Short mmCIF file of N, CA and C in Angstrom, two decimals:
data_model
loop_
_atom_site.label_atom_id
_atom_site.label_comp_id
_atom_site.label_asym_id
_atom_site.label_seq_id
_atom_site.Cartn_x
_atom_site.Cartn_y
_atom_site.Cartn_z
N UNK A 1 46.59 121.57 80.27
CA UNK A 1 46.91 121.57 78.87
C UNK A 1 46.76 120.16 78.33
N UNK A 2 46.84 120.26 77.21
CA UNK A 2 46.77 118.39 76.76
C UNK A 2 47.70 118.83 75.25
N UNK A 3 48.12 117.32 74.87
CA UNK A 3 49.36 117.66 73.80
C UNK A 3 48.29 117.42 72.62
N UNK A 4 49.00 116.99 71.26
CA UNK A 4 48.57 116.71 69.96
C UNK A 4 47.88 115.57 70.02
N UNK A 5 48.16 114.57 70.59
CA UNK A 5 47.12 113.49 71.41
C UNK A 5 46.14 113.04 71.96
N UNK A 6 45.92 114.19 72.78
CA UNK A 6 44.47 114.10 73.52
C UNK A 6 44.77 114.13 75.24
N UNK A 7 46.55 113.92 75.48
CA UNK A 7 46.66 113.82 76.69
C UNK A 7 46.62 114.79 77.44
N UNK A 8 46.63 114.47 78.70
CA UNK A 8 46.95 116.09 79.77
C UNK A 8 48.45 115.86 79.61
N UNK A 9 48.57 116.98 80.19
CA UNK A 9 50.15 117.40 80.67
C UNK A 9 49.97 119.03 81.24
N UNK A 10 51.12 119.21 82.16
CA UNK A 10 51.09 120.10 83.30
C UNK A 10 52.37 120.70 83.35
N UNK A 11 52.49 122.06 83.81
CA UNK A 11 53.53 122.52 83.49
C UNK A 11 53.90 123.05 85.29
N UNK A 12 54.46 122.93 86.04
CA UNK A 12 54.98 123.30 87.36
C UNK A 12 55.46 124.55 87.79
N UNK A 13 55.55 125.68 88.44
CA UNK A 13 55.47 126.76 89.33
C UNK A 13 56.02 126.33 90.27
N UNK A 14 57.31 126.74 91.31
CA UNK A 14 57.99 126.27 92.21
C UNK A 14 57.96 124.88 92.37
N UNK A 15 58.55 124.37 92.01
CA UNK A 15 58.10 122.97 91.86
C UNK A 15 59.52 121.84 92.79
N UNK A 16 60.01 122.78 93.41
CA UNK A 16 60.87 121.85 94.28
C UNK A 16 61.32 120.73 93.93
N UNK A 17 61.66 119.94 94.09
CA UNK A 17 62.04 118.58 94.09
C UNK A 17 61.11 117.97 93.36
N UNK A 18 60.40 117.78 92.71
CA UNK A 18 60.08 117.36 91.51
C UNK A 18 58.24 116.23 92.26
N UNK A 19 57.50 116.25 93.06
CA UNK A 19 56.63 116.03 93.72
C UNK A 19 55.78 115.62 92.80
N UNK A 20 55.12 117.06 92.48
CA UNK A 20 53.79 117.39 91.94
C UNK A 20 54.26 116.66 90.32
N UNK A 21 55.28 116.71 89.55
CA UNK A 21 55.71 116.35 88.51
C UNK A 21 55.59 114.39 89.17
N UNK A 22 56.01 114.27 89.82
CA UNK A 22 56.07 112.39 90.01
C UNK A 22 54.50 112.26 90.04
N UNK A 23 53.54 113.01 90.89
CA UNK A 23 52.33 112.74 91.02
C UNK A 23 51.51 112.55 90.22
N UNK A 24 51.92 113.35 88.71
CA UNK A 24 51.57 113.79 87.27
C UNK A 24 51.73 112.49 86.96
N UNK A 25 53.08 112.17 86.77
CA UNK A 25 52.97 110.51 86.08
C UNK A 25 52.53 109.87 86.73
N UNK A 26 52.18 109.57 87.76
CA UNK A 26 51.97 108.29 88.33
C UNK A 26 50.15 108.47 87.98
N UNK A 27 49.95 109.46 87.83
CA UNK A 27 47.96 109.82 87.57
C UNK A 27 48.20 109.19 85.75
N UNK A 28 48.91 109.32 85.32
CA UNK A 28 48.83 109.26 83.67
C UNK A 28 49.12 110.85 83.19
N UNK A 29 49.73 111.73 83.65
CA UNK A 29 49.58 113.03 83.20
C UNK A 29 51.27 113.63 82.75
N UNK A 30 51.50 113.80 81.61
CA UNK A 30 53.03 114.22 81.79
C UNK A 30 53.15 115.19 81.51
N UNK A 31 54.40 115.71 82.74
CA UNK A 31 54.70 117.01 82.87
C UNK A 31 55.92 117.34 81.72
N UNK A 32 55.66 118.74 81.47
CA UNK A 32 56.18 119.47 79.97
C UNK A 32 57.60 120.40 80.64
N UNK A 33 57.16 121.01 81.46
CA UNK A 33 58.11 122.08 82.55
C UNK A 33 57.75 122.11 83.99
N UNK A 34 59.07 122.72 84.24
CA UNK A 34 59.51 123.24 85.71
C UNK A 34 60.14 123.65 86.03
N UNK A 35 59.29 124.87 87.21
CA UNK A 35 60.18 126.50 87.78
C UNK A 35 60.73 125.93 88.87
N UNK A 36 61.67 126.02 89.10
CA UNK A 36 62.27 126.65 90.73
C UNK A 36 63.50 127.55 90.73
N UNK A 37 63.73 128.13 91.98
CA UNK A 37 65.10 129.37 91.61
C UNK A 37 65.72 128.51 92.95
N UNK A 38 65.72 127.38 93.20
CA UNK A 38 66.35 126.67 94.55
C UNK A 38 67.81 125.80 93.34
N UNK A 39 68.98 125.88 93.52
CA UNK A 39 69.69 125.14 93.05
C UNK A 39 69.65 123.45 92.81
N UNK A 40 69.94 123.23 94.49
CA UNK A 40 69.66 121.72 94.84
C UNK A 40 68.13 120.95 93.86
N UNK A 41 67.13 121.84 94.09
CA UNK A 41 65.50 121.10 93.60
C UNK A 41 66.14 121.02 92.15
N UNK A 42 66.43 122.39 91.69
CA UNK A 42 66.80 121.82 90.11
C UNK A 42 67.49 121.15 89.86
N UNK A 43 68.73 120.49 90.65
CA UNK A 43 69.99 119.29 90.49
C UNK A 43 69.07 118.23 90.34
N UNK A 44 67.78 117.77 91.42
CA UNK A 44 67.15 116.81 91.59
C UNK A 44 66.44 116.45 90.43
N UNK A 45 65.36 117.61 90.27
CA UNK A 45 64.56 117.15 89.32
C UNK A 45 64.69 117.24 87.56
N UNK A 46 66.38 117.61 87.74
CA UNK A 46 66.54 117.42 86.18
C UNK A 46 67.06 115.99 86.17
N UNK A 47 67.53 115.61 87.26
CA UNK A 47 68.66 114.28 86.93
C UNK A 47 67.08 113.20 87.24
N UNK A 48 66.54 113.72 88.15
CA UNK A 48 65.20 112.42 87.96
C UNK A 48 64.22 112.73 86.73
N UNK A 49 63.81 113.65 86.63
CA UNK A 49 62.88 114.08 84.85
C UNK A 49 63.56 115.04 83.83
N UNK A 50 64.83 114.24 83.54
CA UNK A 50 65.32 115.07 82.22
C UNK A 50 64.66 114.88 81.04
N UNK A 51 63.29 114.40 80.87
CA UNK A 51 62.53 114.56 79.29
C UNK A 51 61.78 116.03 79.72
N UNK A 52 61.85 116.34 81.37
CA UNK A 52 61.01 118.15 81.56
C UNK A 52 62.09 118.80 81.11
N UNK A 53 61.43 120.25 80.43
CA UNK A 53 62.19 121.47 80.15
C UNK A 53 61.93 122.08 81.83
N UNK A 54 63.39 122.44 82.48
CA UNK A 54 63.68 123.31 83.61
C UNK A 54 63.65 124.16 83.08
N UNK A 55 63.18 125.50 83.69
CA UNK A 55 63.48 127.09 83.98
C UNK A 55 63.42 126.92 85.09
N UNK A 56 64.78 128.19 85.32
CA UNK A 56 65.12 128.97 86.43
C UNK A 56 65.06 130.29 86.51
N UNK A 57 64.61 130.93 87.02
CA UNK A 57 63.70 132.27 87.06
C UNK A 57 65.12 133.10 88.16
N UNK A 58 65.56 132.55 88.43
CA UNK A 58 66.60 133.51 89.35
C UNK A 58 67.47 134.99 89.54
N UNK A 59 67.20 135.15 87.95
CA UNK A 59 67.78 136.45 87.45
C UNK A 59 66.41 137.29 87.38
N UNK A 60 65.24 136.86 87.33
CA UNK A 60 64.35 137.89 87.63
C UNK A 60 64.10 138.45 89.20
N UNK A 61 64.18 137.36 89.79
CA UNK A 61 64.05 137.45 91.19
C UNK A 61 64.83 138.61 91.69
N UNK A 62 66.08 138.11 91.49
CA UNK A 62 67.07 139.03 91.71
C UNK A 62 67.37 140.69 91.86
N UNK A 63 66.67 140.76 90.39
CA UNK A 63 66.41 142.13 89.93
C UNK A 63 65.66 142.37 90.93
N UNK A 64 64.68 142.12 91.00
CA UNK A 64 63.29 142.34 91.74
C UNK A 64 63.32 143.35 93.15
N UNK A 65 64.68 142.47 93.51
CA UNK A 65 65.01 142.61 95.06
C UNK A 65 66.05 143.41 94.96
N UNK A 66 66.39 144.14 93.96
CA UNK A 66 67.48 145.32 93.91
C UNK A 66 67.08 146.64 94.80
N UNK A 67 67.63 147.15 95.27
CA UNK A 67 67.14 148.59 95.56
C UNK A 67 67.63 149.73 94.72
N UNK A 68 66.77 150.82 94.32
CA UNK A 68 67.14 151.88 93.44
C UNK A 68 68.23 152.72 94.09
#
């Protein structure tokens, strides 16, 4: 994706501990969001990239794995 600017920016899919998002900046690329349904990764990578919007997908998961 790229913003109103001209820049990239990247949006994250399980994104654990915040990796692929540090790798983003450090290329010039800033990340917009990030998924994980892991508690701890999201403690991490909100308190290290709180300008990313987190989602947590955990209540879909959940469902998912219900049995009828």
């Amino acid at each position: 994706m790229m913003d109103e600017n001209g820049k990239l920016t990247l949006g994250s899919l399980f994104s654990g501990s915040g990796a692929f998002e540090l790798g983003g900046l450090l290329a010039g690329i800033r990340p917009v969001f990030a998924a994980e349904v892991e508690p701890f990764p999201i403690r991490v990578t909100t308190k290290r990239l709180p300008f990313v919007k987190h989602y947590c997908c955990r209540p879909f998961i959940l469902a998912s794995n219900k049995s009828d």
